[in-house]
Amino acid sequence: MRPVLWAAGASVCSCLAATALVQPGPDLFLGMLAPVVVSVITSLMVERTYRRNPTQVTPLMMAAFVGKMVIFGAYVAIALKVLSVRPVPFVVSFTSCFIALHLTEALCLRRLFAEGMREDPERTAPDAQLIRQ
């Protein structure tokens, strides 16, 4: 649940920043919609995967990266061509929200991994592989 709250906070901050740069409107909301939804889903999946099997986080993140490229590419194309949103407000909103949410996601990952290291001190040992054998 914590990643969702962090995503909401980052979204509000990026919305305020975007509002300072461009005229508010539905374009700002549409620019934030996909990054927020994808970020929340990714964060929840990563946290659940880490709790089950930490070794599967990297493959999940790689798959999520590819999925995000496809989803965001299609979303931007649809928003600009089909929905005919104003390009500048949409791009400012999308970019600021995208960056804020990825920074938030990185901080949440850092927190998650730090908690995992505290819970299992054997993982932090320099010779963790040797200790297990």
PDB file of C-alpha atoms in Angstrom:
ATOM      1  CA  MET A   1       0.000   0.000   0.000  1.00  0.00           C
ATOM      2  CA  ARG A   2       2.897   2.335   0.670  1.00  0.00           C
ATOM      3  CA  PRO A   3       3.971   2.499  -3.022  1.00  0.00           C
ATOM      4  CA  VAL A   4       0.466   3.662  -3.919  1.00  0.00           C
ATOM      5  CA  LEU A   5       0.697   6.519  -1.416  1.00  0.00           C
ATOM      6  CA  TRP A   6       4.131   7.511  -2.701  1.00  0.00           C
ATOM      7  CA  ALA A   7       2.836   7.431  -6.282  1.00  0.00           C
ATOM      8  CA  ALA A   8      -0.087   9.645  -5.301  1.00  0.00           C
ATOM      9  CA  GLY A   9       2.257  12.147  -3.636  1.00  0.00           C
ATOM     10  CA  ALA A  10       4.609  12.192  -6.620  1.00  0.00           C
ATOM     11  CA  SER A  11       1.666  12.658  -8.977  1.00  0.00           C
ATOM     12  CA  VAL A  12       0.330  15.623  -7.017  1.00  0.00           C
ATOM     13  CA  CYS A  13       3.780  17.262  -6.990  1.00  0.00           C
ATOM     14  CA  SER A  14       4.298  16.702 -10.708  1.00  0.00           C
ATOM     15  CA  CYS A  15       0.786  18.015 -11.425  1.00  0.00           C
ATOM     16  CA  LEU A  16       1.533  21.190  -9.481  1.00  0.00           C
ATOM     17  CA  ALA A  17       4.792  21.599 -11.398  1.00  0.00           C
ATOM     18  CA  ALA A  18       3.070  21.014 -14.741  1.00  0.00           C
ATOM     19  CA  THR A  19       0.286  23.454 -13.825  1.00  0.00           C
ATOM     20  CA  ALA A  20       2.911  26.120 -13.187  1.00  0.00           C
ATOM     21  CA  LEU A  21       4.284  25.621 -16.704  1.00  0.00           C
ATOM     22  CA  VAL A  22       1.143  25.201 -18.816  1.00  0.00           C
ATOM     23  CA  GLN A  23      -2.544  26.072 -18.693  1.00  0.00           C
ATOM     24  CA  PRO A  24      -4.539  23.455 -16.714  1.00  0.00           C
ATOM     25  CA  GLY A  25      -7.003  21.264 -18.540  1.00  0.00           C
ATOM     26  CA  PRO A  26      -7.899  17.671 -19.331  1.00  0.00           C
ATOM     27  CA  ASP A  27      -4.587  17.336 -21.165  1.00  0.00           C
ATOM     28  CA  LEU A  28      -2.767  17.419 -17.814  1.00  0.00           C
ATOM     29  CA  PHE A  29      -4.951  14.653 -16.429  1.00  0.00           C
ATOM     30  CA  LEU A  30      -4.489  12.492 -19.522  1.00  0.00           C
ATOM     31  CA  GLY A  31      -0.741  13.070 -19.377  1.00  0.00           C
ATOM     32  CA  MET A  32      -0.640  11.747 -15.819  1.00  0.00           C
ATOM     33  CA  LEU A  33      -3.083   8.874 -16.195  1.00  0.00           C
ATOM     34  CA  ALA A  34      -0.911   6.194 -17.827  1.00  0.00           C
ATOM     35  CA  PRO A  35       2.264   6.840 -15.794  1.00  0.00           C
ATOM     36  CA  VAL A  36       0.328   6.678 -12.506  1.00  0.00           C
ATOM     37  CA  VAL A  37      -1.564   3.500 -13.359  1.00  0.00           C
ATOM     38  CA  VAL A  38       1.500   1.711 -14.718  1.00  0.00           C
ATOM     39  CA  SER A  39       3.692   2.832 -11.818  1.00  0.00           C
ATOM     40  CA  VAL A  40       1.235   1.640  -9.171  1.00  0.00           C
ATOM     41  CA  ILE A  41       0.769  -1.728 -10.875  1.00  0.00           C
ATOM     42  CA  THR A  42       4.522  -2.201 -11.315  1.00  0.00           C
ATOM     43  CA  SER A  43       5.297  -1.241  -7.716  1.00  0.00           C
ATOM     44  CA  LEU A  44       2.707  -3.626  -6.327  1.00  0.00           C
ATOM     45  CA  MET A  45       3.946  -6.457  -8.555  1.00  0.00           C
ATOM     46  CA  VAL A  46       7.573  -5.858  -7.568  1.00  0.00           C
ATOM     47  CA  GLU A  47       6.770  -5.764  -3.868  1.00  0.00           C
ATOM     48  CA  ARG A  48       4.701  -8.955  -4.081  1.00  0.00           C
ATOM     49  CA  THR A  49       7.387 -10.702  -6.124  1.00  0.00           C
ATOM     50  CA  TYR A  50      10.117  -9.613  -3.717  1.00  0.00           C
ATOM     51  CA  ARG A  51       8.179 -11.009  -0.758  1.00  0.00           C
ATOM     52  CA  ARG A  52       7.740 -14.356  -2.540  1.00  0.00           C
ATOM     53  CA  ASN A  53      11.092 -14.753  -4.290  1.00  0.00           C
ATOM     54  CA  PRO A  54      13.636 -11.894  -4.392  1.00  0.00           C
ATOM     55  CA  THR A  55      15.589 -13.527  -7.214  1.00  0.00           C
ATOM     56  CA  GLN A  56      12.650 -12.974  -9.568  1.00  0.00           C
ATOM     57  CA  VAL A  57      12.603  -9.178  -9.167  1.00  0.00           C
ATOM     58  CA  THR A  58      15.174  -8.501 -11.902  1.00  0.00           C
ATOM     59  CA  PRO A  59      13.413 -10.614 -14.570  1.00  0.00           C
ATOM     60  CA  LEU A  60      10.130  -8.954 -13.587  1.00  0.00           C
ATOM     61  CA  MET A  61      11.667  -5.486 -13.895  1.00  0.00           C
ATOM     62  CA  MET A  62      13.078  -6.329 -17.343  1.00  0.00           C
ATOM     63  CA  ALA A  63       9.673  -7.559 -18.530  1.00  0.00           C
ATOM     64  CA  ALA A  64       8.022  -4.477 -17.009  1.00  0.00           C
ATOM     65  CA  PHE A  65      10.491  -2.218 -18.843  1.00  0.00           C
ATOM     66  CA  VAL A  66       9.606  -3.746 -22.206  1.00  0.00           C
ATOM     67  CA  GLY A  67       5.903  -3.627 -21.385  1.00  0.00           C
ATOM     68  CA  LYS A  68       6.145   0.032 -20.360  1.00  0.00           C
ATOM     69  CA  MET A  69       7.840   0.957 -23.637  1.00  0.00           C
ATOM     70  CA  VAL A  70       5.002  -0.608 -25.620  1.00  0.00           C
ATOM     71  CA  ILE A  71       2.219   0.755 -23.407  1.00  0.00           C
ATOM     72  CA  PHE A  72       3.589   4.294 -23.225  1.00  0.00           C
ATOM     73  CA  GLY A  73       4.345   4.428 -26.939  1.00  0.00           C
ATOM     74  CA  ALA A  74       0.808   3.353 -27.804  1.00  0.00           C
ATOM     75  CA  TYR A  75      -0.709   5.648 -25.182  1.00  0.00           C
ATOM     76  CA  VAL A  76       1.117   8.746 -26.407  1.00  0.00           C
ATOM     77  CA  ALA A  77       0.264   7.962 -30.027  1.00  0.00           C
ATOM     78  CA  ILE A  78      -3.418   7.451 -29.214  1.00  0.00           C
ATOM     79  CA  ALA A  79      -3.598  10.574 -27.057  1.00  0.00           C
ATOM     80  CA  LEU A  80      -1.973  12.801 -29.657  1.00  0.00           C
ATOM     81  CA  LYS A  81      -3.517  11.359 -32.826  1.00  0.00           C
ATOM     82  CA  VAL A  82      -6.895   9.933 -31.820  1.00  0.00           C
ATOM     83  CA  LEU A  83      -7.890  12.038 -28.810  1.00  0.00           C
ATOM     84  CA  SER A  84      -6.259  15.178 -30.266  1.00  0.00           C
ATOM     85  CA  VAL A  85      -5.046  16.510 -26.921  1.00  0.00           C
ATOM     86  CA  ARG A  86      -2.994  19.696 -26.848  1.00  0.00           C
ATOM     87  CA  PRO A  87       0.564  18.411 -27.311  1.00  0.00           C
ATOM     88  CA  VAL A  88       2.501  20.773 -25.038  1.00  0.00           C
ATOM     89  CA  PRO A  89       0.401  20.385 -21.862  1.00  0.00           C
ATOM     90  CA  PHE A  90       0.109  16.635 -22.435  1.00  0.00           C
ATOM     91  CA  VAL A  91       3.843  16.141 -22.953  1.00  0.00           C
ATOM     92  CA  VAL A  92       4.783  18.382 -20.007  1.00  0.00           C
ATOM     93  CA  SER A  93       2.373  16.513 -17.746  1.00  0.00           C
ATOM     94  CA  PHE A  94       3.376  13.080 -19.025  1.00  0.00           C
ATOM     95  CA  THR A  95       7.093  13.796 -18.737  1.00  0.00           C
ATOM     96  CA  SER A  96       6.989  15.375 -15.281  1.00  0.00           C
ATOM     97  CA  CYS A  97       4.772  12.608 -13.923  1.00  0.00           C
ATOM     98  CA  PHE A  98       6.870   9.896 -15.597  1.00  0.00           C
ATOM     99  CA  ILE A  99      10.096  11.223 -14.064  1.00  0.00           C
ATOM    100  CA  ALA A 100       8.576  11.798 -10.612  1.00  0.00           C
ATOM    101  CA  LEU A 101       7.064   8.328 -10.515  1.00  0.00           C
ATOM    102  CA  HIS A 102      10.245   6.605 -11.645  1.00  0.00           C
ATOM    103  CA  LEU A 103      12.227   8.412  -8.959  1.00  0.00           C
ATOM    104  CA  THR A 104       9.592   7.375  -6.435  1.00  0.00           C
ATOM    105  CA  GLU A 105       9.712   3.800  -7.689  1.00  0.00           C
ATOM    106  CA  ALA A 106      13.507   3.765  -7.319  1.00  0.00           C
ATOM    107  CA  LEU A 107      13.250   5.027  -3.732  1.00  0.00           C
ATOM    108  CA  CYS A 108      10.605   2.406  -2.922  1.00  0.00           C
ATOM    109  CA  LEU A 109      12.840  -0.310  -4.384  1.00  0.00           C
ATOM    110  CA  ARG A 110      15.747   0.949  -2.318  1.00  0.00           C
ATOM    111  CA  ARG A 111      13.599   0.816   0.823  1.00  0.00           C
ATOM    112  CA  LEU A 112      12.335  -2.655  -0.039  1.00  0.00           C
ATOM    113  CA  PHE A 113      15.839  -4.030  -0.626  1.00  0.00           C
ATOM    114  CA  ALA A 114      17.164  -2.364   2.537  1.00  0.00           C
ATOM    115  CA  GLU A 115      14.382  -3.966   4.593  1.00  0.00           C
ATOM    116  CA  GLY A 116      15.192  -7.322   3.016  1.00  0.00           C
ATOM    117  CA  MET A 117      18.847  -6.991   3.939  1.00  0.00           C
ATOM    118  CA  ARG A 118      17.957  -6.189   7.554  1.00  0.00           C
ATOM    119  CA  GLU A 119      15.628  -9.187   7.726  1.00  0.00           C
ATOM    120  CA  ASP A 120      18.252 -11.597   6.319  1.00  0.00           C
ATOM    121  CA  PRO A 121      21.766 -10.517   7.388  1.00  0.00           C
ATOM    122  CA  GLU A 122      23.268 -13.499   5.555  1.00  0.00           C
ATOM    123  CA  ARG A 123      22.497 -11.733   2.246  1.00  0.00           C
ATOM    124  CA  THR A 124      24.696  -8.805   3.219  1.00  0.00           C
ATOM    125  CA  ALA A 125      27.748 -10.896   4.053  1.00  0.00           C
ATOM    126  CA  PRO A 126      30.558 -10.412   1.521  1.00  0.00           C
ATOM    127  CA  ASP A 127      30.919 -14.168   1.207  1.00  0.00           C
ATOM    128  CA  ALA A 128      27.203 -14.992   1.292  1.00  0.00           C
ATOM    129  CA  GLN A 129      27.619 -17.653  -1.388  1.00  0.00           C
ATOM    130  CA  LEU A 130      30.417 -19.318   0.576  1.00  0.00           C
ATOM    131  CA  ILE A 131      28.411 -19.269   3.795  1.00  0.00           C
ATOM    132  CA  ARG A 132      25.492 -21.095   2.156  1.00  0.00           C
ATOM    133  CA  GLN A 133      27.739 -23.835   0.778  1.00  0.00           C
TER     134      GLN A 133
END
